[in-house]
PDB file of C-alpha atoms in Angstrom:
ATOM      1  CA  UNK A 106     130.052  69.801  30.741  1.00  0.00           C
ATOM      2  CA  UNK A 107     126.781  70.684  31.739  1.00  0.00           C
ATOM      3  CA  UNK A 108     126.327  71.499  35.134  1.00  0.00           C
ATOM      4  CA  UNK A 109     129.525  72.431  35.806  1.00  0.00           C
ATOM      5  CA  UNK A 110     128.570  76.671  35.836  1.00  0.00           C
ATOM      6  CA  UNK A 111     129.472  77.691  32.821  1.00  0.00           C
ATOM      7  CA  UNK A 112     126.357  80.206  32.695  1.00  0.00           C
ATOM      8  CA  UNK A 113     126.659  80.844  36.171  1.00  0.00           C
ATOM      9  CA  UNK A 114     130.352  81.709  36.550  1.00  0.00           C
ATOM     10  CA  UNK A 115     131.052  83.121  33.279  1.00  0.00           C
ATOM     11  CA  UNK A 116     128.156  85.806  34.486  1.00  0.00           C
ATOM     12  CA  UNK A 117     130.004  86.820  37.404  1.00  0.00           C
ATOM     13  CA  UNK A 118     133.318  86.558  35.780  1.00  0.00           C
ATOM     14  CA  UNK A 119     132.130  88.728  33.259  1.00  0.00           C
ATOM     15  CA  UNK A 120     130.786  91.279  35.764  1.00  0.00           C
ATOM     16  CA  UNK A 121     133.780  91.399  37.434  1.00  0.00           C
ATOM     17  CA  UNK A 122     135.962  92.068  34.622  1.00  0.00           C
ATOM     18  CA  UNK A 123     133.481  94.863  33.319  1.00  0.00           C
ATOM     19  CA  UNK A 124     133.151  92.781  29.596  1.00  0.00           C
ATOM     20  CA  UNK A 125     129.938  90.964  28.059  1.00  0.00           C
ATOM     21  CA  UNK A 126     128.922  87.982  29.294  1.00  0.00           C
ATOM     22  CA  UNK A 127     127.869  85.947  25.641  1.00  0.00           C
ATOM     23  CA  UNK A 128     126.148  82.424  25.721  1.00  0.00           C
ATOM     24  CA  UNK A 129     126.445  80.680  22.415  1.00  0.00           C
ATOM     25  CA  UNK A 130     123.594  78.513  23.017  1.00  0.00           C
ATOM     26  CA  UNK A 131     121.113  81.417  24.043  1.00  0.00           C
ATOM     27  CA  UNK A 132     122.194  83.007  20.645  1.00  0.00           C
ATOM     28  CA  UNK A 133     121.072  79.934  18.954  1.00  0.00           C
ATOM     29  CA  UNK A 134     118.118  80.061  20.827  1.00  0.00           C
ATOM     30  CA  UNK A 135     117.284  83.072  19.693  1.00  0.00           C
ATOM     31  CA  UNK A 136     118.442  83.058  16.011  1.00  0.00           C
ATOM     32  CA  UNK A 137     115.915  79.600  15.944  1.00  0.00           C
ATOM     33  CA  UNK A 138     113.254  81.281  17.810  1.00  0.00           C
ATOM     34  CA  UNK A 139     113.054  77.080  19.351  1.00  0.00           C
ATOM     35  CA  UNK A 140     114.768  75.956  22.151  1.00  0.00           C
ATOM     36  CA  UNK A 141     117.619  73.776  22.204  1.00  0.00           C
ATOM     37  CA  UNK A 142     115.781  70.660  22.905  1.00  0.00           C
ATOM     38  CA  UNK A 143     113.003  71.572  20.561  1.00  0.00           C
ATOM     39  CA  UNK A 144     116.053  72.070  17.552  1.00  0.00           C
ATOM     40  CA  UNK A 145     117.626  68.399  18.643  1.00  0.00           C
ATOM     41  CA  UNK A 146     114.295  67.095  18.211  1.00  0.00           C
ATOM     42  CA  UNK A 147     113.135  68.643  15.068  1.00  0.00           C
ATOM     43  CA  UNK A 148     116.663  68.616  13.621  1.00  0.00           C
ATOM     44  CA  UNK A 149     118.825  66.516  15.292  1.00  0.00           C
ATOM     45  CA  UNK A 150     122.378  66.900  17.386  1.00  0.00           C
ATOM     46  CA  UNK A 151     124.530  67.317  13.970  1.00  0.00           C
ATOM     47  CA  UNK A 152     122.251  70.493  12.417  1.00  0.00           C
ATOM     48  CA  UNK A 153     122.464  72.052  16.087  1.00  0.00           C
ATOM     49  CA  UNK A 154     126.007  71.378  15.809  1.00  0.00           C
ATOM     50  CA  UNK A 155     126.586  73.276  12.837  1.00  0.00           C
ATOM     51  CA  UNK A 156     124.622  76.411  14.325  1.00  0.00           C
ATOM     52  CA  UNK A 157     126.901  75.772  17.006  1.00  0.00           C
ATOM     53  CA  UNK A 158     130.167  76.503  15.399  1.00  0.00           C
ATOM     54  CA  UNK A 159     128.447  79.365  13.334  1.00  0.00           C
ATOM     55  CA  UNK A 160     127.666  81.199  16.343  1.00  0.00           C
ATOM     56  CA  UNK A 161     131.200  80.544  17.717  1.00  0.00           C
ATOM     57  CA  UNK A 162     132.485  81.878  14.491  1.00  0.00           C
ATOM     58  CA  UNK A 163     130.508  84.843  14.990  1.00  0.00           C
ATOM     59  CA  UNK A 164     130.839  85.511  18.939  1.00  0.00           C
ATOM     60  CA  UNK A 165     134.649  85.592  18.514  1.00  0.00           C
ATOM     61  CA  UNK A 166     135.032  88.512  16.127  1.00  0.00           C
ATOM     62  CA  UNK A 167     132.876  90.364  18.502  1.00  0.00           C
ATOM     63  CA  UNK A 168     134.125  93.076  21.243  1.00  0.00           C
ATOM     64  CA  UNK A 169     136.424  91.015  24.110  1.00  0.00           C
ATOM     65  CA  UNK A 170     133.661  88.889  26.466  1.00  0.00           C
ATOM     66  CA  UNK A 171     133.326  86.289  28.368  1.00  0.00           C
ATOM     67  CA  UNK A 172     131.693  83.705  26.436  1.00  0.00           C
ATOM     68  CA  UNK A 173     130.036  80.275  27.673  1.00  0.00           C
ATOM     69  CA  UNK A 174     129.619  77.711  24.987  1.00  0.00           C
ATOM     70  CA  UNK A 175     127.217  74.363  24.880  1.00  0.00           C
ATOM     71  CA  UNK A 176     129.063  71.513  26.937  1.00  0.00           C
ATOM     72  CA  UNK A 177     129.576  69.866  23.345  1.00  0.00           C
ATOM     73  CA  UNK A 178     130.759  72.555  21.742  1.00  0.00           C
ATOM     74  CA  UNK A 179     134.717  71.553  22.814  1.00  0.00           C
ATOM     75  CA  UNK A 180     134.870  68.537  21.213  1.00  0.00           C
ATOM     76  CA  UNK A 181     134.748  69.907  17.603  1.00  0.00           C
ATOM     77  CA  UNK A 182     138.529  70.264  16.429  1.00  0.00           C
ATOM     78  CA  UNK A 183     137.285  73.203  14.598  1.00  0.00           C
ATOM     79  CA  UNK A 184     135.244  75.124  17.499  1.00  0.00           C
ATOM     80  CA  UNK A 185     138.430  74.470  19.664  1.00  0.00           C
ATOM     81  CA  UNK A 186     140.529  76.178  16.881  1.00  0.00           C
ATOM     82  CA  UNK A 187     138.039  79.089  16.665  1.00  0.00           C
ATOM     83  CA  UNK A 188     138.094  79.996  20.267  1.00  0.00           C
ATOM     84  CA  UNK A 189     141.798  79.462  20.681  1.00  0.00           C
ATOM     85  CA  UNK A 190     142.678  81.642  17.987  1.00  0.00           C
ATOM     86  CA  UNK A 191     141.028  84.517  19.681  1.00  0.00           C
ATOM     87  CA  UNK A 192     140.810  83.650  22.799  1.00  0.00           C
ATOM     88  CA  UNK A 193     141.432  81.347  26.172  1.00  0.00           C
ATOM     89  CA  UNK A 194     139.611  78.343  27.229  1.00  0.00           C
ATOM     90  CA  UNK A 195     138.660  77.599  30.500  1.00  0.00           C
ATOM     91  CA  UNK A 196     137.253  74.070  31.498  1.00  0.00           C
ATOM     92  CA  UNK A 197     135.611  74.323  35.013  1.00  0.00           C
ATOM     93  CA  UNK A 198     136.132  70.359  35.663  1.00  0.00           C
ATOM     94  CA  UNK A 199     133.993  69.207  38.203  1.00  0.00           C
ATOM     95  CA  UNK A 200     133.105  65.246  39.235  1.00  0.00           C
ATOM     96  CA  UNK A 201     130.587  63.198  37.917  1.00  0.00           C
ATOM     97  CA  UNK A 202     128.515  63.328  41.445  1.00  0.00           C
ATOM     98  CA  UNK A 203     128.696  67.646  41.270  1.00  0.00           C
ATOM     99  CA  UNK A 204     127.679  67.532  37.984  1.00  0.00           C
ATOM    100  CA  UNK A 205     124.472  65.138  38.416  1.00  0.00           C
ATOM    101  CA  UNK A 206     123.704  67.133  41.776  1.00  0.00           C
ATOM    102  CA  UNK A 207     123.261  70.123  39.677  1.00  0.00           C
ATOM    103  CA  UNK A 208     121.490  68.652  36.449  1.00  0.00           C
ATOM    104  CA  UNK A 209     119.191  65.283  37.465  1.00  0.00           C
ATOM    105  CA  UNK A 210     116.158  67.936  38.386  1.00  0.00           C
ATOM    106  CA  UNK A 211     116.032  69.707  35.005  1.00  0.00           C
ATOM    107  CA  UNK A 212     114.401  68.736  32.108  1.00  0.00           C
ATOM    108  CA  UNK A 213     116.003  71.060  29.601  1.00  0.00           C
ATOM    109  CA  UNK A 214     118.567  68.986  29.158  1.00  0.00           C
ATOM    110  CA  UNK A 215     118.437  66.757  25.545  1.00  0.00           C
ATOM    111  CA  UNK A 216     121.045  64.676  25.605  1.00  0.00           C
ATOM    112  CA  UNK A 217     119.956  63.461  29.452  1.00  0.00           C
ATOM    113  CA  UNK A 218     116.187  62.480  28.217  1.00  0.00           C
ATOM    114  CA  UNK A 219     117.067  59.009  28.317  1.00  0.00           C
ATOM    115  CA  UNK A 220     115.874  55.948  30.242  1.00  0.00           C
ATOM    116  CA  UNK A 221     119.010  56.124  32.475  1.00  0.00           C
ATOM    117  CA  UNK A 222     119.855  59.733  32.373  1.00  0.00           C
ATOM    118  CA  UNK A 223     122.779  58.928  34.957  1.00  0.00           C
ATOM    119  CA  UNK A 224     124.057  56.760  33.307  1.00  0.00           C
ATOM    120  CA  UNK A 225     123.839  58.641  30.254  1.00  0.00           C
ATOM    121  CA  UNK A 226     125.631  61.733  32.321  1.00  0.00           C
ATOM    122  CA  UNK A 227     128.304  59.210  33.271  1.00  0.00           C
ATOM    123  CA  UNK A 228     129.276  58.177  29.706  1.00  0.00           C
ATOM    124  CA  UNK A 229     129.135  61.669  28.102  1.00  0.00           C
ATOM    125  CA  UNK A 230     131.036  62.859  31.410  1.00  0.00           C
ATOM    126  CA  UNK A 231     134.077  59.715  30.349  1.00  0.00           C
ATOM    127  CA  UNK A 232     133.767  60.942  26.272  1.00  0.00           C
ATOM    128  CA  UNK A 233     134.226  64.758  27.261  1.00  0.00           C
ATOM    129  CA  UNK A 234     136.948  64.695  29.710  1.00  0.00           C
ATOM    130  CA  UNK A 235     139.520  64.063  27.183  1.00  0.00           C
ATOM    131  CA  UNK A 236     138.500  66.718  25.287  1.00  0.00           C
ATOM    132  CA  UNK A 237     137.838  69.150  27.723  1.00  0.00           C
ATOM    133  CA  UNK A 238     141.573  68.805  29.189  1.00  0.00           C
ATOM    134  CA  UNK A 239     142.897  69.953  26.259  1.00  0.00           C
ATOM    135  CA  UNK A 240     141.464  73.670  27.583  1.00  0.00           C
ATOM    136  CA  UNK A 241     143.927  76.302  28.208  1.00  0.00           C
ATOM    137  CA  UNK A 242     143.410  76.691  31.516  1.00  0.00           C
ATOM    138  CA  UNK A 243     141.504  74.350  34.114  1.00  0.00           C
ATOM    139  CA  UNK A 244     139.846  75.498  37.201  1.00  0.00           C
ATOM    140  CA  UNK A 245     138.422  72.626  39.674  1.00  0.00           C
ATOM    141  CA  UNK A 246     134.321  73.263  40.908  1.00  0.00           C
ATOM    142  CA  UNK A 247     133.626  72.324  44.418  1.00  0.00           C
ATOM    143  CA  UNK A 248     129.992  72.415  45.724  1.00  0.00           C
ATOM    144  CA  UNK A 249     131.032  74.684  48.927  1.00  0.00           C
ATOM    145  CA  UNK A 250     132.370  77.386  46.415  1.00  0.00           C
ATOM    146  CA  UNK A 251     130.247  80.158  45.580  1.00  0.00           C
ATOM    147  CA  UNK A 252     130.094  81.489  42.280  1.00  0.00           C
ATOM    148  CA  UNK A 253     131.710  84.500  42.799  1.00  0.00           C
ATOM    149  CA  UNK A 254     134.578  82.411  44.309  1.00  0.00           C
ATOM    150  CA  UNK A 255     134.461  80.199  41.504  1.00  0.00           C
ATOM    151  CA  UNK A 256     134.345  83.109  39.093  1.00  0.00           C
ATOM    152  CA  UNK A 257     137.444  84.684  41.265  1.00  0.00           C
ATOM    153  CA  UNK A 258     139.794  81.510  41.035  1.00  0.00           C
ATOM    154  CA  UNK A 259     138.763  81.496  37.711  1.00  0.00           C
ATOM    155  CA  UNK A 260     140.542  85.255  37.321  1.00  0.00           C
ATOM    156  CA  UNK A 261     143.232  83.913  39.707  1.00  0.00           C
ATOM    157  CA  UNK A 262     144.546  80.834  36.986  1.00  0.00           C
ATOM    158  CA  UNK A 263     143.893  83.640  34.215  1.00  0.00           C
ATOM    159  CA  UNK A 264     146.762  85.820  35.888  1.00  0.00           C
ATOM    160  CA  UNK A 265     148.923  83.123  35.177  1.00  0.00           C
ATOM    161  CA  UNK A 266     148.870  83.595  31.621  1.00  0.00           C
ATOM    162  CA  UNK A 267     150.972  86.826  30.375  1.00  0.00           C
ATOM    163  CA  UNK A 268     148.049  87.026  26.982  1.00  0.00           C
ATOM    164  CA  UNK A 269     145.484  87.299  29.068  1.00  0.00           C
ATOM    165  CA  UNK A 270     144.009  90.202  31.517  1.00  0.00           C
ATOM    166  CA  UNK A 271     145.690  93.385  30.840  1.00  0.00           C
ATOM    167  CA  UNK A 272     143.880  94.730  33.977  1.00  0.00           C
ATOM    168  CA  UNK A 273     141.913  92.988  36.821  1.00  0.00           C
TER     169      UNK A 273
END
């Protein structure tokens, strides 16, 4: 969900387990040479969507990273079966007050350029969630944490797993 760190703690997770740190929607940034909002005006949520899962596609055949996908990205059956055939997912669930905290002051956010872009947060927050628990793993965000806490308890619920981290 956007605002909820993905960039942010999948960077210092990434650091701290000495991998790439990959950001599907910067590589279809770049692969555009638009930004995201620019491609969901010019070509709509369904053609960015497509690039989406492309880049997924891609990403996962790559070298072992840490990669941070588009807060929609989850709710395609077929991204979902793309990263979990190579991979883990981690949903860093935070509340619909965190999440607006972090997102009401930016305006590079598409889907929230509405007349009621809380409102607008609150619904896509209510479609997601379902979606989003269906994650491998699930790591709460508070606002007190840091990220490098939130990046460590994110390496903590990893541990649990006996597929994942040969070495931290």
């Amino acid at each position: 969900m956007m605002g909820a760190g993905k960039t942010a703690v999948g960077t210092a997770l990434a650091r701290m387990l000495g991998v790439p740190f990959r950001d599907s929607d910067e590589e279809i940034v770049k692969a555009a040479s638009r930004s995201i909002a620019e491609i969901f005006e010019r070509d709509g949520e369904p053609f960015f969507r497509a690039r989406e899962t492309e880049v997924l596609s891609r990403l996962v055949k790559g070298q072992p990273c840490i990669l941070s996908t588009g807060g929609g990205a989850f709710l395609s059956d077929l991204n979902r079966n793309i990263i979990g055939a190579t991979g883990v997912s981690v949903w860093l669930r935070a509340d619909l007050d965190l999440l607006w905290h972090r997102v009401r002051h930016k305006a590079t956010r598409p889907l929230l350029r509405t007349a009621n872009p809380r409102e607008t947060l609150r619904q896509l927050h209510e479609a997601r969630v379902p979606y989003y628990a269906l994650a491998d793993v699930t790591v709460d965000a508070e606002p007190d944490l840091s990220i490098e806490l939130m990046a460590q308890r994110v390496i903590e619920a990893l541990k649990t797993r006996n597929d994942v981290l040969e070495r931290v």
